[in-house]
Amino acid sequence: MTPDLLWLRRAVELSRLCPVSETAFAVGAVVVGADGRELATGYSRETDPLDHAEETALRKLRGVNLRDATIYSSLEPCSRRASHPRTCAELILEAGIPRVVYALREPPVFVEGDGAALLTACGVQVVHLEDLADEVRRINAHVLSGHLG
């Protein structure tokens, strides 16, 4: 198993810790340094009912140089949201993280997401590893069940 897949699996496992919400996805995120060490983790609603996983992990790293880091997320980082003024894609760009790996493209359940496109347009290397996408769908079945066409 590649390092990317191992770290992405860690993010998916973190998503299982999310308090269940009928109005939000369960997402896990891991920030990994260039040396392959875990720097921070986060999952949706970990510290606040409106927090996203990437947002939570990045908040733990304020002031840390992330110019060589990778963030792994079970779901594509959001590019639109109603709950907070800053999206996860914006927070990743602001943090200077040059690489994002995610398992499942954000389904258009709540908003039409294009976080990967936004990040790519801003020069971030975005890797979509679909190996764990079915697992992410199962974890989020509570919000996807009525939206799978």
PDB file of C-alpha atoms in Angstrom:
ATOM      1  CA  MET A   1       0.000   0.000   0.000  1.00  0.00           C
ATOM      2  CA  THR A   2       1.380   3.421  -0.961  1.00  0.00           C
ATOM      3  CA  PRO A   3       1.965   6.120   1.672  1.00  0.00           C
ATOM      4  CA  ASP A   4      -0.837   8.192   0.098  1.00  0.00           C
ATOM      5  CA  LEU A   5      -3.279   5.332   0.486  1.00  0.00           C
ATOM      6  CA  LEU A   6      -2.174   4.679   4.074  1.00  0.00           C
ATOM      7  CA  TRP A   7      -2.684   8.325   5.076  1.00  0.00           C
ATOM      8  CA  LEU A   8      -5.978   8.504   3.208  1.00  0.00           C
ATOM      9  CA  ARG A   9      -7.139   5.390   5.076  1.00  0.00           C
ATOM     10  CA  ARG A  10      -6.258   7.209   8.326  1.00  0.00           C
ATOM     11  CA  ALA A  11      -8.454  10.141   7.221  1.00  0.00           C
ATOM     12  CA  VAL A  12     -11.322   7.767   6.404  1.00  0.00           C
ATOM     13  CA  GLU A  13     -10.985   6.099   9.813  1.00  0.00           C
ATOM     14  CA  LEU A  14     -11.116   9.530  11.504  1.00  0.00           C
ATOM     15  CA  SER A  15     -14.386  10.245   9.696  1.00  0.00           C
ATOM     16  CA  ARG A  16     -15.956   7.402  11.675  1.00  0.00           C
ATOM     17  CA  LEU A  17     -15.510   9.525  14.838  1.00  0.00           C
ATOM     18  CA  CYS A  18     -17.816  12.274  13.563  1.00  0.00           C
ATOM     19  CA  PRO A  19     -21.005  12.882  15.495  1.00  0.00           C
ATOM     20  CA  VAL A  20     -23.816  11.904  13.119  1.00  0.00           C
ATOM     21  CA  SER A  21     -25.577  14.741  11.352  1.00  0.00           C
ATOM     22  CA  GLU A  22     -28.399  14.530   8.840  1.00  0.00           C
ATOM     23  CA  THR A  23     -27.254  17.842   7.363  1.00  0.00           C
ATOM     24  CA  ALA A  24     -23.498  17.310   6.987  1.00  0.00           C
ATOM     25  CA  PHE A  25     -20.971  14.788   5.744  1.00  0.00           C
ATOM     26  CA  ALA A  26     -18.715  12.787   8.040  1.00  0.00           C
ATOM     27  CA  VAL A  27     -15.173  13.692   6.976  1.00  0.00           C
ATOM     28  CA  GLY A  28     -11.721  13.007   8.360  1.00  0.00           C
ATOM     29  CA  ALA A  29      -8.479  14.853   7.583  1.00  0.00           C
ATOM     30  CA  VAL A  30      -4.781  14.347   8.303  1.00  0.00           C
ATOM     31  CA  VAL A  31      -1.959  16.833   7.705  1.00  0.00           C
ATOM     32  CA  VAL A  32       1.380  15.139   7.031  1.00  0.00           C
ATOM     33  CA  GLY A  33       4.786  16.816   6.890  1.00  0.00           C
ATOM     34  CA  ALA A  34       7.374  16.339   4.156  1.00  0.00           C
ATOM     35  CA  ASP A  35       9.202  13.929   6.464  1.00  0.00           C
ATOM     36  CA  GLY A  36       6.150  11.641   6.542  1.00  0.00           C
ATOM     37  CA  ARG A  37       5.144  12.507  10.113  1.00  0.00           C
ATOM     38  CA  GLU A  38       1.565  13.206  11.129  1.00  0.00           C
ATOM     39  CA  LEU A  39       1.262  16.869  12.104  1.00  0.00           C
ATOM     40  CA  ALA A  40      -2.441  17.114  12.942  1.00  0.00           C
ATOM     41  CA  THR A  41      -5.786  15.426  12.464  1.00  0.00           C
ATOM     42  CA  GLY A  42      -9.358  16.578  12.433  1.00  0.00           C
ATOM     43  CA  TYR A  43     -12.840  15.321  11.785  1.00  0.00           C
ATOM     44  CA  SER A  44     -16.152  17.010  11.147  1.00  0.00           C
ATOM     45  CA  ARG A  45     -17.831  18.392  14.264  1.00  0.00           C
ATOM     46  CA  GLU A  46     -14.839  17.418  16.430  1.00  0.00           C
ATOM     47  CA  THR A  47     -14.850  20.680  18.394  1.00  0.00           C
ATOM     48  CA  ASP A  48     -17.906  22.527  17.080  1.00  0.00           C
ATOM     49  CA  PRO A  49     -21.101  21.318  15.362  1.00  0.00           C
ATOM     50  CA  LEU A  50     -20.285  23.457  12.292  1.00  0.00           C
ATOM     51  CA  ASP A  51     -16.576  22.642  11.893  1.00  0.00           C
ATOM     52  CA  HIS A  52     -15.247  20.737   8.912  1.00  0.00           C
ATOM     53  CA  ALA A  53     -12.424  18.192   9.193  1.00  0.00           C
ATOM     54  CA  GLU A  54      -9.771  20.168   7.294  1.00  0.00           C
ATOM     55  CA  GLU A  55     -10.657  23.309   9.215  1.00  0.00           C
ATOM     56  CA  THR A  56     -10.227  21.505  12.541  1.00  0.00           C
ATOM     57  CA  ALA A  57      -6.856  19.991  11.581  1.00  0.00           C
ATOM     58  CA  LEU A  58      -5.515  23.295  10.244  1.00  0.00           C
ATOM     59  CA  ARG A  59      -6.619  25.187  13.350  1.00  0.00           C
ATOM     60  CA  LYS A  60      -4.297  22.906  15.369  1.00  0.00           C
ATOM     61  CA  LEU A  61      -1.360  24.041  13.198  1.00  0.00           C
ATOM     62  CA  ARG A  62      -1.613  27.822  13.346  1.00  0.00           C
ATOM     63  CA  GLY A  63       1.854  29.282  12.960  1.00  0.00           C
ATOM     64  CA  VAL A  64       3.376  26.052  11.586  1.00  0.00           C
ATOM     65  CA  ASN A  65       5.107  26.200   8.194  1.00  0.00           C
ATOM     66  CA  LEU A  66       3.087  23.892   5.952  1.00  0.00           C
ATOM     67  CA  ARG A  67       4.791  24.733   2.640  1.00  0.00           C
ATOM     68  CA  ASP A  68       5.890  21.088   2.192  1.00  0.00           C
ATOM     69  CA  ALA A  69       2.893  19.369   3.793  1.00  0.00           C
ATOM     70  CA  THR A  70       0.106  17.261   2.331  1.00  0.00           C
ATOM     71  CA  ILE A  71      -3.449  17.233   3.605  1.00  0.00           C
ATOM     72  CA  TYR A  72      -5.423  14.023   3.241  1.00  0.00           C
ATOM     73  CA  SER A  73      -9.206  14.237   3.346  1.00  0.00           C
ATOM     74  CA  SER A  74     -11.829  11.559   2.984  1.00  0.00           C
ATOM     75  CA  LEU A  75     -13.959  14.032   0.990  1.00  0.00           C
ATOM     76  CA  GLU A  76     -12.979  16.704  -1.515  1.00  0.00           C
ATOM     77  CA  PRO A  77     -12.305  19.966   0.389  1.00  0.00           C
ATOM     78  CA  CYS A  78     -15.325  22.257   0.206  1.00  0.00           C
ATOM     79  CA  SER A  79     -15.410  25.334  -1.989  1.00  0.00           C
ATOM     80  CA  ARG A  80     -18.818  26.582  -0.820  1.00  0.00           C
ATOM     81  CA  ARG A  81     -20.455  26.477   2.568  1.00  0.00           C
ATOM     82  CA  ALA A  82     -23.231  28.158   4.473  1.00  0.00           C
ATOM     83  CA  SER A  83     -22.016  27.542   8.023  1.00  0.00           C
ATOM     84  CA  HIS A  84     -18.745  29.547   8.078  1.00  0.00           C
ATOM     85  CA  PRO A  85     -17.354  32.382   5.971  1.00  0.00           C
ATOM     86  CA  ARG A  86     -14.189  30.501   4.897  1.00  0.00           C
ATOM     87  CA  THR A  87     -14.219  27.300   2.870  1.00  0.00           C
ATOM     88  CA  CYS A  88     -11.778  24.458   3.417  1.00  0.00           C
ATOM     89  CA  ALA A  89     -10.223  25.108   0.002  1.00  0.00           C
ATOM     90  CA  GLU A  90      -9.566  28.724   1.037  1.00  0.00           C
ATOM     91  CA  LEU A  91      -8.094  27.632   4.364  1.00  0.00           C
ATOM     92  CA  ILE A  92      -5.778  25.155   2.608  1.00  0.00           C
ATOM     93  CA  LEU A  93      -4.619  27.872   0.211  1.00  0.00           C
ATOM     94  CA  GLU A  94      -4.092  30.310   3.077  1.00  0.00           C
ATOM     95  CA  ALA A  95      -2.040  27.701   4.968  1.00  0.00           C
ATOM     96  CA  GLY A  96       0.191  27.273   1.909  1.00  0.00           C
ATOM     97  CA  ILE A  97      -0.270  23.512   1.669  1.00  0.00           C
ATOM     98  CA  PRO A  98       0.929  22.498  -1.809  1.00  0.00           C
ATOM     99  CA  ARG A  99      -0.672  19.054  -2.034  1.00  0.00           C
ATOM    100  CA  VAL A 100      -4.131  17.617  -1.333  1.00  0.00           C
ATOM    101  CA  VAL A 101      -5.193  13.966  -1.554  1.00  0.00           C
ATOM    102  CA  TYR A 102      -8.856  12.981  -1.234  1.00  0.00           C
ATOM    103  CA  ALA A 103     -11.005   9.873  -1.705  1.00  0.00           C
ATOM    104  CA  LEU A 104     -14.476  11.033  -2.800  1.00  0.00           C
ATOM    105  CA  ARG A 105     -15.530  14.017  -4.868  1.00  0.00           C
ATOM    106  CA  GLU A 106     -18.092  16.031  -2.920  1.00  0.00           C
ATOM    107  CA  PRO A 107     -21.549  14.848  -3.977  1.00  0.00           C
ATOM    108  CA  PRO A 108     -23.964  17.711  -4.787  1.00  0.00           C
ATOM    109  CA  VAL A 109     -26.154  16.967  -1.756  1.00  0.00           C
ATOM    110  CA  PHE A 110     -25.840  20.319   0.024  1.00  0.00           C
ATOM    111  CA  VAL A 111     -23.871  22.482  -2.428  1.00  0.00           C
ATOM    112  CA  GLU A 112     -22.253  22.043  -5.819  1.00  0.00           C
ATOM    113  CA  GLY A 113     -18.605  21.613  -4.855  1.00  0.00           C
ATOM    114  CA  ASP A 114     -15.562  22.324  -6.946  1.00  0.00           C
ATOM    115  CA  GLY A 115     -12.820  22.449  -4.326  1.00  0.00           C
ATOM    116  CA  ALA A 116     -10.428  20.302  -6.361  1.00  0.00           C
ATOM    117  CA  ALA A 117     -10.773  22.578  -9.401  1.00  0.00           C
ATOM    118  CA  LEU A 118     -10.255  25.707  -7.288  1.00  0.00           C
ATOM    119  CA  LEU A 119      -7.167  24.264  -5.597  1.00  0.00           C
ATOM    120  CA  THR A 120      -5.723  23.071  -8.923  1.00  0.00           C
ATOM    121  CA  ALA A 121      -6.322  26.482 -10.507  1.00  0.00           C
ATOM    122  CA  CYS A 122      -4.319  28.020  -7.656  1.00  0.00           C
ATOM    123  CA  GLY A 123      -1.338  25.714  -8.224  1.00  0.00           C
ATOM    124  CA  VAL A 124      -2.023  23.038  -5.603  1.00  0.00           C
ATOM    125  CA  GLN A 125      -1.306  19.454  -6.644  1.00  0.00           C
ATOM    126  CA  VAL A 126      -4.598  17.614  -6.161  1.00  0.00           C
ATOM    127  CA  VAL A 127      -4.720  13.819  -6.168  1.00  0.00           C
ATOM    128  CA  HIS A 128      -8.059  12.014  -6.307  1.00  0.00           C
ATOM    129  CA  LEU A 129      -7.519   8.450  -5.038  1.00  0.00           C
ATOM    130  CA  GLU A 130     -10.805   6.641  -5.499  1.00  0.00           C
ATOM    131  CA  ASP A 131      -9.667   3.384  -3.837  1.00  0.00           C
ATOM    132  CA  LEU A 132     -11.555   4.258  -0.632  1.00  0.00           C
ATOM    133  CA  ALA A 133     -14.484   6.145  -2.206  1.00  0.00           C
ATOM    134  CA  ASP A 134     -16.982   3.327  -1.611  1.00  0.00           C
ATOM    135  CA  GLU A 135     -16.031   3.235   2.060  1.00  0.00           C
ATOM    136  CA  VAL A 136     -16.567   7.005   2.323  1.00  0.00           C
ATOM    137  CA  ARG A 137     -19.960   6.587   0.660  1.00  0.00           C
ATOM    138  CA  ARG A 138     -20.911   3.904   3.208  1.00  0.00           C
ATOM    139  CA  ILE A 139     -19.869   6.126   6.119  1.00  0.00           C
ATOM    140  CA  ASN A 140     -22.026   8.907   4.662  1.00  0.00           C
ATOM    141  CA  ALA A 141     -24.994   6.741   3.655  1.00  0.00           C
ATOM    142  CA  HIS A 142     -27.178   8.687   6.115  1.00  0.00           C
ATOM    143  CA  VAL A 143     -26.969  11.794   3.901  1.00  0.00           C
ATOM    144  CA  LEU A 144     -26.422  10.143   0.516  1.00  0.00           C
ATOM    145  CA  SER A 145     -29.326   7.656   0.535  1.00  0.00           C
ATOM    146  CA  GLY A 146     -31.848  10.050  -0.960  1.00  0.00           C
ATOM    147  CA  HIS A 147     -29.358  11.672  -3.319  1.00  0.00           C
ATOM    148  CA  LEU A 148     -27.833   8.812  -5.282  1.00  0.00           C
ATOM    149  CA  GLY A 149     -29.170   9.022  -8.805  1.00  0.00           C
TER     150      GLY A 149
END
